[in-house]
Structures are given as C-alpha cells and as structure tokens.
Amino acid sequence: SSQGNTMKQFMDIFSLPEMTLLSCVNEYFLKNNIDYEPVHLYKDVKDSIRDVHIKGIMYRAIEADIEKYICYAEQTRAVLAKLADHGKKMFLITNSPSSFVDKGMKFIVGKDWRDLFDVVIVQAEKPNFFNDKRRPFRKVNERGVLLWDKIHKLQKGQIYKQGNLYEFLKLTGWRGSKVLYFGDHIYSDLADLTLKHGWRTGAIIPELRSEIKIMNTEKYIQTMTWLQTLTGLLEHMQVHRDPDSQMILEEWKKERKEMREMNRNFFNAQFGSLFRTDENPTYFLRRLSRFADIYMASLSCLLNYEPDYTFYPRRTPLQHELPGWSDQLCTGTFRIPFLQEAVQIK
C-alpha cells in the first residue's frame, strides 16, 4: 500500500471467497511450475472481486436466486418488530444498492420492512460514511432513480443514498451512548463509531453459535477441566527436583501438550477457536474487545431480553487478582467455576 504495509487482514465474510480464489490460483501456478509475481496475483484477484461488486454482478446473481443465497429469518422480523413496538428508533446503513436491499429485506423481513425503520441509507460506502463530511444525502425514489432535492430531513419510509455520519447526526439528533449500532465488521462498522463518536456498538459474529455449542458438549468440558487441573498440578509440583517427580512432570507436560492440541481441534484443526489461541486471546478477540460493547451470534438473541434490559460490563480478573493454583490445591478448595457457568450459556 502507499503506507508501506505488507500485510492484509482477512477477517470478514467477504474474505472467504478472496482467500479461496488466491489459494486456488496459487496452487495452480505451483502445480504447473509457472513462475509468477505474488504481488501481481494479489492485485489481480483484488481487482476482480472489486469489479464483481462495482458492476453489480454479485447482486444480480443473488437476486436471481435469492432463496439459494439468503436465509429466511423469522426471528429477524420478530426482534425488529419488538423494538419498534417499544418505541425504539431504528435505522439501516448499508453499502448495498437500493434494489438489492429492497429485495433482500422483503424476503427476510417482509414487504413492509421499511415501516420498521425510521431511516434507511444505501450505498453508504462505509467506513468512509463515518469520516467523510463532503458527501450529502440523495433521495432514491421507488424506481431507484436518484433525485436532485436538497435533503433537509431524513423521512421515514424514504430511501437515501451515500451521505455521511456528521450530516446524519445533524438531521436526526441521535448521538452519544444512547445509540447502539450493530455491525458484522469490526473496522468498517464499529471502530470509528466507538472511537470518534461515542456510540455503543454491537458485533454480530455468526461463528459464536457453533463455538458455544461445542463448549457445552460433555467432551469439551471434561477436556478443559482436566487441562486446567493438569496445568495447576504442573505449576504446583515443578518445585520437586527428585528424579521420580521430574519423570512424572515430563509425562504431565506431554499429556498437557496433547490436551491443548485436542482442545484446538474441537473448533478447527488448522486454526482452533476464533477467540482463543490456547490460553491467549486471538488478535480478533482483542480488537473485538476494543471496539464492541457487546457481541452475539445473531440480532435475534435480543429476543431473550426485554427492551429496557441493561447489559452491565463484567469485571475480567487480571492474573494477580486470581487465586493461586497452589493455594487452591493446598486448601482443598480446587474447582473450575467458569466451566460450571459455561454449561449454562445458550
């Protein structure tokens, strides 16, 4: 890039086809002994994917067979209707074009989907929408034609194109911690809002559903219980230097290594959990903790809570705040409370 960066983060759903295409072309070149410049491969793939979006090829393909690509979500309609019935102001800001949004939302939510939203903005070009003050809103009519009118008010039932967050705040008056904005991309959706504008942010992470399901299996709980027990034993017993103790410690270390690999394979044989690398949080989780106030697998998770429910932040214990393993073992109070709680996660 112009800044000299040589690493690109692949961290959203759009990255999957890009990584797949890069891998397939790279494999073809290697198998056929074709010499190539990796930078050219990356740029060509990136340009191809950009053209698919700009020219509307992807949107037309999905619209032509919408049931194949988009899942009908009855609970999405339910949660939006519940919030609207309780007087919550709702808005939709998307990078997709109006025709695609309209057809998709009619399929997911219903023909009256616009009645649920107070403001609808398409082709917003996030994250530029949150930072560029120069682009005014334009109204889009029922046929998708752009109008010339100067926008003095964002009206319910209308669709607007482009614009910017500063104008949005000015026209709506919605600002600060009273706004909760949901998105599925940490940087494009959430980072600027929480850092620059003080909005509350919620991250949608579909993979969370499968990970929680795995965490609630008996095999995972038993593995994690024994892994933590083994770690505690190693910490406590490593002070013994006699040959017999050292032999046992080596066996425990080998077993602990095997258990850690087993734990990683529960989620993904290549990468492990989305949220944790062994005992350490992944880079994704660190960014998520920085830019999202709350995260969930789907917006429908809100159906489990009343609209006036408050999510209070949990105190995450630091290393020096945790009771020592040796103290627990010596006093006979050894237990693993978080596993007992994890079973209750739904």
Short mmCIF file of C-alpha atoms in Angstrom, two decimals:
data_model
loop_
_atom_site.label_atom_id
_atom_site.label_comp_id
_atom_site.label_asym_id
_atom_site.label_seq_id
_atom_site.Cartn_x
_atom_site.Cartn_y
_atom_site.Cartn_z
CA SER A 1 0.00 0.00 0.00
CA SER A 2 1.01 3.66 -0.14
CA GLN A 3 1.74 3.46 3.60
CA GLY A 4 4.22 0.65 3.02
CA ASN A 5 2.14 -2.03 4.77
CA THR A 6 2.83 -5.55 3.53
CA MET A 7 0.20 -7.49 5.48
CA LYS A 8 -3.54 -7.61 4.82
CA GLN A 9 -6.07 -8.81 7.37
CA PHE A 10 -8.64 -11.31 6.12
CA MET A 11 -11.25 -11.07 8.82
CA ASP A 12 -14.78 -10.88 7.43
CA ILE A 13 -17.22 -12.94 5.37
CA PHE A 14 -16.07 -11.21 2.16
CA SER A 15 -12.55 -12.50 2.81
CA LEU A 16 -13.60 -16.14 2.32
CA PRO A 17 -14.00 -16.03 -1.49
CA GLU A 18 -10.91 -13.83 -1.79
CA MET A 19 -8.77 -16.26 0.19
CA THR A 20 -10.23 -19.21 -1.73
CA LEU A 21 -9.51 -17.63 -5.10
CA LEU A 22 -5.97 -16.68 -4.06
CA SER A 23 -5.34 -20.23 -2.84
CA CYS A 24 -6.72 -21.88 -5.97
CA VAL A 25 -4.74 -19.73 -8.40
CA ASN A 26 -1.59 -20.05 -6.29
CA GLU A 27 -2.00 -23.85 -6.21
CA TYR A 28 -2.49 -23.95 -9.99
CA PHE A 29 0.72 -22.00 -10.59
CA LEU A 30 2.71 -24.20 -8.22
CA LYS A 31 1.41 -27.50 -9.62
CA ASN A 32 2.19 -26.40 -13.18
CA ASN A 33 5.60 -24.89 -12.33
CA ILE A 34 4.52 -21.45 -13.51
CA ASP A 35 6.71 -18.62 -12.30
CA TYR A 36 4.68 -15.64 -11.09
CA GLU A 37 4.91 -12.46 -9.05
CA PRO A 38 2.80 -12.82 -5.84
CA VAL A 39 2.07 -9.08 -5.73
CA HIS A 40 0.51 -9.25 -9.21
CA LEU A 41 -1.62 -12.24 -8.18
CA TYR A 42 -2.92 -10.44 -5.11
CA LYS A 43 -3.73 -7.25 -7.01
CA ASP A 44 -5.46 -9.08 -9.88
CA VAL A 45 -7.65 -11.06 -7.51
CA LYS A 46 -8.46 -7.92 -5.53
CA ASP A 47 -9.40 -6.04 -8.73
CA SER A 48 -11.56 -8.93 -9.93
CA ILE A 49 -13.53 -9.04 -6.69
CA ARG A 50 -13.92 -5.25 -6.76
CA ASP A 51 -15.30 -5.40 -10.31
CA VAL A 52 -17.84 -8.04 -9.26
CA HIS A 53 -19.17 -5.57 -6.67
CA ILE A 54 -18.95 -2.36 -8.71
CA LYS A 55 -20.55 -3.84 -11.84
CA GLY A 56 -23.33 -5.42 -9.80
CA ILE A 57 -22.60 -8.99 -10.96
CA MET A 58 -22.85 -10.41 -7.45
CA TYR A 59 -26.07 -8.55 -6.65
CA ARG A 60 -27.78 -9.71 -9.85
CA ALA A 61 -26.76 -13.32 -9.25
CA ILE A 62 -28.17 -13.30 -5.72
CA GLU A 63 -31.40 -11.55 -6.72
CA ALA A 64 -31.97 -14.12 -9.48
CA ASP A 65 -31.90 -17.00 -6.96
CA ILE A 66 -32.43 -15.33 -3.62
CA GLU A 67 -33.61 -18.44 -1.75
CA LYS A 68 -30.28 -20.13 -2.51
CA TYR A 69 -28.13 -17.38 -1.02
CA ILE A 70 -30.23 -15.71 1.69
CA CYS A 71 -31.85 -17.50 4.61
CA TYR A 72 -35.36 -16.54 5.61
CA ALA A 73 -35.12 -15.31 9.18
CA GLU A 74 -38.42 -15.24 11.03
CA GLN A 75 -36.69 -14.12 14.23
CA THR A 76 -35.19 -11.09 12.49
CA ARG A 77 -38.68 -9.81 11.80
CA ALA A 78 -39.66 -10.61 15.39
CA VAL A 79 -36.82 -8.69 17.02
CA LEU A 80 -37.25 -5.64 14.76
CA ALA A 81 -41.00 -5.58 15.40
CA LYS A 82 -40.45 -5.91 19.15
CA LEU A 83 -38.07 -2.95 19.21
CA ALA A 84 -40.37 -0.84 17.02
CA ASP A 85 -43.40 -1.65 19.21
CA HIS A 86 -41.49 -0.36 22.25
CA GLY A 87 -40.76 2.97 20.57
CA LYS A 88 -37.14 2.38 19.64
CA LYS A 89 -35.88 4.47 16.73
CA MET A 90 -34.18 2.21 14.19
CA PHE A 91 -32.03 2.93 11.17
CA LEU A 92 -30.31 0.87 8.49
CA ILE A 93 -26.97 1.90 6.98
CA THR A 94 -25.65 -0.45 4.29
CA ASN A 95 -23.18 -0.41 1.42
CA SER A 96 -25.52 -2.39 -0.84
CA PRO A 97 -27.62 -0.75 -3.61
CA SER A 98 -31.30 0.02 -3.06
CA SER A 99 -32.75 -2.67 -5.35
CA PHE A 100 -30.71 -5.38 -3.68
CA VAL A 101 -31.58 -4.14 -0.19
CA ASP A 102 -35.27 -3.93 -1.01
CA LYS A 103 -35.49 -7.42 -2.46
CA GLY A 104 -33.39 -8.95 0.29
CA MET A 105 -35.28 -7.25 3.12
CA LYS A 106 -38.65 -8.18 1.61
CA PHE A 107 -37.51 -11.80 1.64
CA ILE A 108 -36.03 -11.69 5.15
CA VAL A 109 -38.39 -9.32 6.98
CA GLY A 110 -41.47 -8.81 4.79
CA LYS A 111 -42.92 -6.41 2.23
CA ASP A 112 -43.46 -3.76 4.90
CA TRP A 113 -39.85 -3.82 6.11
CA ARG A 114 -39.44 -0.06 5.60
CA ASP A 115 -42.20 0.61 8.13
CA LEU A 116 -39.91 -0.74 10.84
CA PHE A 117 -37.07 1.69 10.14
CA ASP A 118 -37.06 5.44 10.72
CA VAL A 119 -34.10 5.98 8.37
CA VAL A 120 -32.75 3.80 5.53
CA ILE A 121 -29.40 4.63 3.87
CA VAL A 122 -27.96 2.59 0.97
CA GLN A 123 -24.60 2.67 -0.82
CA ALA A 124 -23.18 4.40 2.25
CA GLU A 125 -19.61 3.39 1.41
CA LYS A 126 -18.68 2.53 4.97
CA PRO A 127 -16.23 3.23 6.55
CA ASN A 128 -15.97 6.48 4.51
CA PHE A 129 -19.52 7.24 5.64
CA PHE A 130 -18.24 7.73 9.18
CA ASN A 131 -15.38 10.08 8.27
CA ASP A 132 -16.05 11.98 5.01
CA LYS A 133 -18.05 15.18 5.60
CA ARG A 134 -18.25 16.17 1.93
CA ARG A 135 -20.93 13.78 0.62
CA PRO A 136 -24.55 14.94 1.04
CA PHE A 137 -27.52 12.58 1.10
CA ARG A 138 -29.56 11.90 -2.04
CA LYS A 139 -33.11 10.60 -2.07
CA VAL A 140 -33.88 7.44 -4.07
CA ASN A 141 -37.42 7.08 -5.47
CA GLU A 142 -39.43 3.86 -5.81
CA ARG A 143 -37.87 3.09 -9.20
CA GLY A 144 -34.34 3.50 -7.87
CA VAL A 145 -33.83 6.87 -9.58
CA LEU A 146 -31.71 9.46 -7.78
CA LEU A 147 -33.44 12.81 -7.09
CA TRP A 148 -31.88 16.29 -7.02
CA ASP A 149 -33.66 17.54 -3.89
CA LYS A 150 -31.58 19.05 -1.11
CA ILE A 151 -32.16 16.94 1.98
CA HIS A 152 -33.36 18.93 5.00
CA LYS A 153 -34.87 15.98 6.87
CA LEU A 154 -34.49 12.20 6.84
CA GLN A 155 -38.05 10.93 6.49
CA LYS A 156 -39.43 7.56 7.47
CA GLY A 157 -40.38 5.38 4.51
CA GLN A 158 -37.82 7.02 2.19
CA ILE A 159 -34.51 5.59 0.99
CA TYR A 160 -31.37 7.74 0.91
CA LYS A 161 -28.04 7.17 -0.79
CA GLN A 162 -24.49 7.99 0.37
CA GLY A 163 -24.40 10.89 2.84
CA ASN A 164 -22.15 11.00 5.90
CA LEU A 165 -22.43 10.45 9.61
CA TYR A 166 -21.97 14.13 10.52
CA GLU A 167 -24.99 15.10 8.41
CA PHE A 168 -26.86 12.10 9.82
CA LEU A 169 -26.24 13.29 13.39
CA LYS A 170 -27.29 16.81 12.48
CA LEU A 171 -30.56 15.73 10.85
CA THR A 172 -31.59 13.12 13.44
CA GLY A 173 -30.05 14.35 16.69
CA TRP A 174 -29.17 10.75 17.55
CA ARG A 175 -25.78 10.80 19.16
CA GLY A 176 -23.66 9.53 22.01
CA SER A 177 -24.13 6.50 24.23
CA LYS A 178 -27.90 6.35 23.67
CA VAL A 179 -27.25 4.91 20.20
CA LEU A 180 -26.48 1.19 19.82
CA TYR A 181 -25.18 0.29 16.36
CA PHE A 182 -24.85 -3.33 15.22
CA GLY A 183 -22.43 -4.47 12.52
CA ASP A 184 -20.58 -7.57 11.40
CA HIS A 185 -17.22 -5.95 10.58
CA ILE A 186 -15.02 -4.65 13.39
CA TYR A 187 -13.28 -1.94 11.35
CA SER A 188 -15.80 -0.96 8.66
CA ASP A 189 -18.73 -0.88 11.09
CA LEU A 190 -17.64 -0.41 14.67
CA ALA A 191 -14.19 1.11 15.15
CA ASP A 192 -14.84 4.72 14.08
CA LEU A 193 -18.20 4.87 15.84
CA THR A 194 -16.83 3.89 19.21
CA LEU A 195 -13.55 5.82 18.95
CA LYS A 196 -14.78 9.08 17.40
CA HIS A 197 -18.50 9.36 18.05
CA GLY A 198 -19.14 7.63 21.38
CA TRP A 199 -21.84 5.29 20.11
CA ARG A 200 -22.43 1.95 21.77
CA THR A 201 -21.54 -0.87 19.41
CA GLY A 202 -22.68 -4.45 18.99
CA ALA A 203 -20.85 -7.05 16.90
CA ILE A 204 -22.66 -9.83 15.06
CA ILE A 205 -20.47 -12.96 14.97
CA PRO A 206 -22.26 -15.99 13.44
CA GLU A 207 -19.40 -18.34 14.38
CA LEU A 208 -20.21 -17.76 18.04
CA ARG A 209 -23.22 -20.06 17.81
CA SER A 210 -21.17 -23.12 16.81
CA GLU A 211 -18.41 -22.36 19.32
CA ILE A 212 -20.85 -22.12 22.24
CA LYS A 213 -22.47 -25.37 21.11
CA ILE A 214 -19.06 -27.07 21.23
CA MET A 215 -18.27 -25.54 24.63
CA ASN A 216 -21.42 -27.08 26.05
CA THR A 217 -20.55 -30.63 25.00
CA GLU A 218 -19.58 -33.02 27.76
CA LYS A 219 -16.34 -33.97 25.98
CA TYR A 220 -15.17 -30.36 25.76
CA ILE A 221 -16.00 -29.65 29.41
CA GLN A 222 -14.16 -32.77 30.57
CA THR A 223 -11.14 -31.94 28.41
CA MET A 224 -10.96 -28.36 29.67
CA THR A 225 -11.44 -29.47 33.27
CA TRP A 226 -8.56 -31.91 33.08
CA LEU A 227 -6.37 -29.47 31.11
CA GLN A 228 -6.70 -26.82 33.81
CA THR A 229 -6.21 -29.40 36.53
CA LEU A 230 -3.06 -30.62 34.81
CA THR A 231 -1.77 -27.07 34.44
CA GLY A 232 -2.34 -26.45 38.14
CA LEU A 233 -0.53 -29.64 39.07
CA LEU A 234 2.45 -28.68 36.91
CA GLU A 235 2.68 -25.24 38.50
CA HIS A 236 2.41 -26.66 41.98
CA MET A 237 4.68 -29.71 41.62
CA GLN A 238 7.52 -28.29 39.49
CA VAL A 239 9.44 -27.32 42.64
CA HIS A 240 10.20 -31.01 43.32
CA ARG A 241 13.55 -31.90 41.74
CA ASP A 242 13.93 -35.59 42.62
CA PRO A 243 14.11 -38.00 39.65
CA ASP A 244 10.71 -39.60 40.24
CA SER A 245 8.97 -36.22 40.41
CA GLN A 246 10.76 -34.98 37.30
CA MET A 247 9.71 -38.09 35.37
CA ILE A 248 6.08 -37.54 36.33
CA LEU A 249 6.34 -33.86 35.39
CA GLU A 250 7.62 -34.76 31.92
CA GLU A 251 4.71 -37.12 31.43
CA TRP A 252 2.31 -34.41 32.53
CA LYS A 253 3.89 -31.90 30.12
CA LYS A 254 3.49 -34.34 27.26
CA GLU A 255 -0.12 -35.02 28.20
CA ARG A 256 -0.82 -31.29 28.54
CA LYS A 257 0.54 -30.66 25.04
CA GLU A 258 -1.73 -33.38 23.65
CA MET A 259 -4.73 -31.94 25.52
CA ARG A 260 -4.07 -28.46 24.14
CA GLU A 261 -3.99 -29.82 20.59
CA MET A 262 -7.19 -31.72 21.24
CA ASN A 263 -8.84 -28.56 22.56
CA ARG A 264 -7.80 -26.63 19.43
CA ASN A 265 -9.19 -29.35 17.18
CA PHE A 266 -12.60 -29.12 18.81
CA PHE A 267 -13.11 -25.88 16.86
CA ASN A 268 -10.88 -26.01 13.79
CA ALA A 269 -7.98 -28.35 13.06
CA GLN A 270 -5.99 -25.60 11.32
CA PHE A 271 -6.76 -22.50 13.39
CA GLY A 272 -8.51 -23.51 16.59
CA SER A 273 -11.09 -21.20 18.13
CA LEU A 274 -11.93 -17.83 16.62
CA PHE A 275 -11.49 -16.27 20.04
CA ARG A 276 -8.58 -18.04 21.69
CA THR A 277 -5.16 -19.45 20.84
CA ASP A 278 -4.57 -21.90 23.67
CA GLU A 279 -4.63 -19.67 26.77
CA ASN A 280 -4.22 -16.40 24.88
CA PRO A 281 -6.93 -14.29 23.22
CA THR A 282 -6.66 -14.06 19.45
CA TYR A 283 -5.96 -10.76 17.70
CA PHE A 284 -9.58 -10.82 16.55
CA LEU A 285 -10.83 -11.04 20.14
CA ARG A 286 -8.53 -8.22 21.26
CA ARG A 287 -9.90 -5.99 18.51
CA LEU A 288 -13.44 -7.11 19.33
CA SER A 289 -12.95 -6.22 22.99
CA ARG A 290 -11.62 -2.81 21.96
CA PHE A 291 -14.37 -1.78 19.55
CA ALA A 292 -17.53 -3.67 20.59
CA ASP A 293 -19.51 -3.15 23.78
CA ILE A 294 -21.45 -6.37 23.24
CA TYR A 295 -21.37 -9.24 20.77
CA MET A 296 -23.75 -12.02 19.78
CA ALA A 297 -24.30 -14.65 17.12
CA SER A 298 -27.42 -13.01 15.71
CA LEU A 299 -29.62 -9.99 16.30
CA SER A 300 -32.37 -12.44 17.24
CA CYS A 301 -30.50 -13.10 20.51
CA LEU A 302 -32.11 -9.87 21.74
CA LEU A 303 -35.46 -11.68 21.85
CA ASN A 304 -34.25 -13.24 25.11
CA TYR A 305 -34.23 -9.80 26.79
CA GLU A 306 -36.72 -7.04 27.43
CA PRO A 307 -36.14 -3.75 25.55
CA ASP A 308 -35.22 -1.96 28.80
CA TYR A 309 -32.69 -4.61 29.84
CA THR A 310 -29.23 -3.26 30.72
CA PHE A 311 -26.06 -5.22 29.90
CA TYR A 312 -23.54 -4.33 32.60
CA PRO A 313 -19.82 -4.81 31.89
CA ARG A 314 -18.19 -7.78 33.61
CA ARG A 315 -15.01 -7.38 35.59
CA THR A 316 -12.35 -9.51 33.92
CA PRO A 317 -9.90 -10.67 36.58
CA LEU A 318 -6.24 -9.93 35.98
CA GLN A 319 -3.54 -12.50 36.66
CA HIS A 320 -2.64 -11.03 40.04
CA GLU A 321 -6.34 -10.97 41.03
CA LEU A 322 -6.85 -14.71 40.52
CA PRO A 323 -6.35 -17.11 43.46
CA GLY A 324 -3.16 -19.12 43.03
CA TRP A 325 -3.39 -22.74 41.95
CA SER A 326 -1.09 -23.75 44.80
CA ASP A 327 -3.35 -22.10 47.37
CA GLN A 328 -6.38 -23.89 45.97
CA LEU A 329 -4.61 -27.25 45.97
CA CYS A 330 -3.23 -26.81 49.48
CA THR A 331 -6.51 -25.72 50.99
CA GLY A 332 -8.55 -28.35 49.16
CA THR A 333 -10.80 -25.77 47.51
CA PHE A 334 -9.70 -26.56 43.95
CA ARG A 335 -12.52 -26.08 41.42
CA ILE A 336 -13.14 -24.59 37.99
CA PRO A 337 -16.07 -22.18 38.31
CA PHE A 338 -16.09 -20.82 34.76
CA LEU A 339 -16.78 -24.29 33.36
CA GLN A 340 -19.78 -24.67 35.62
CA GLU A 341 -21.06 -21.36 34.30
CA ALA A 342 -20.22 -22.12 30.67
CA VAL A 343 -22.65 -25.03 30.66
CA GLN A 344 -25.46 -22.55 31.12
CA ILE A 345 -24.57 -20.49 28.04
CA LYS A 346 -27.17 -20.78 25.30
#
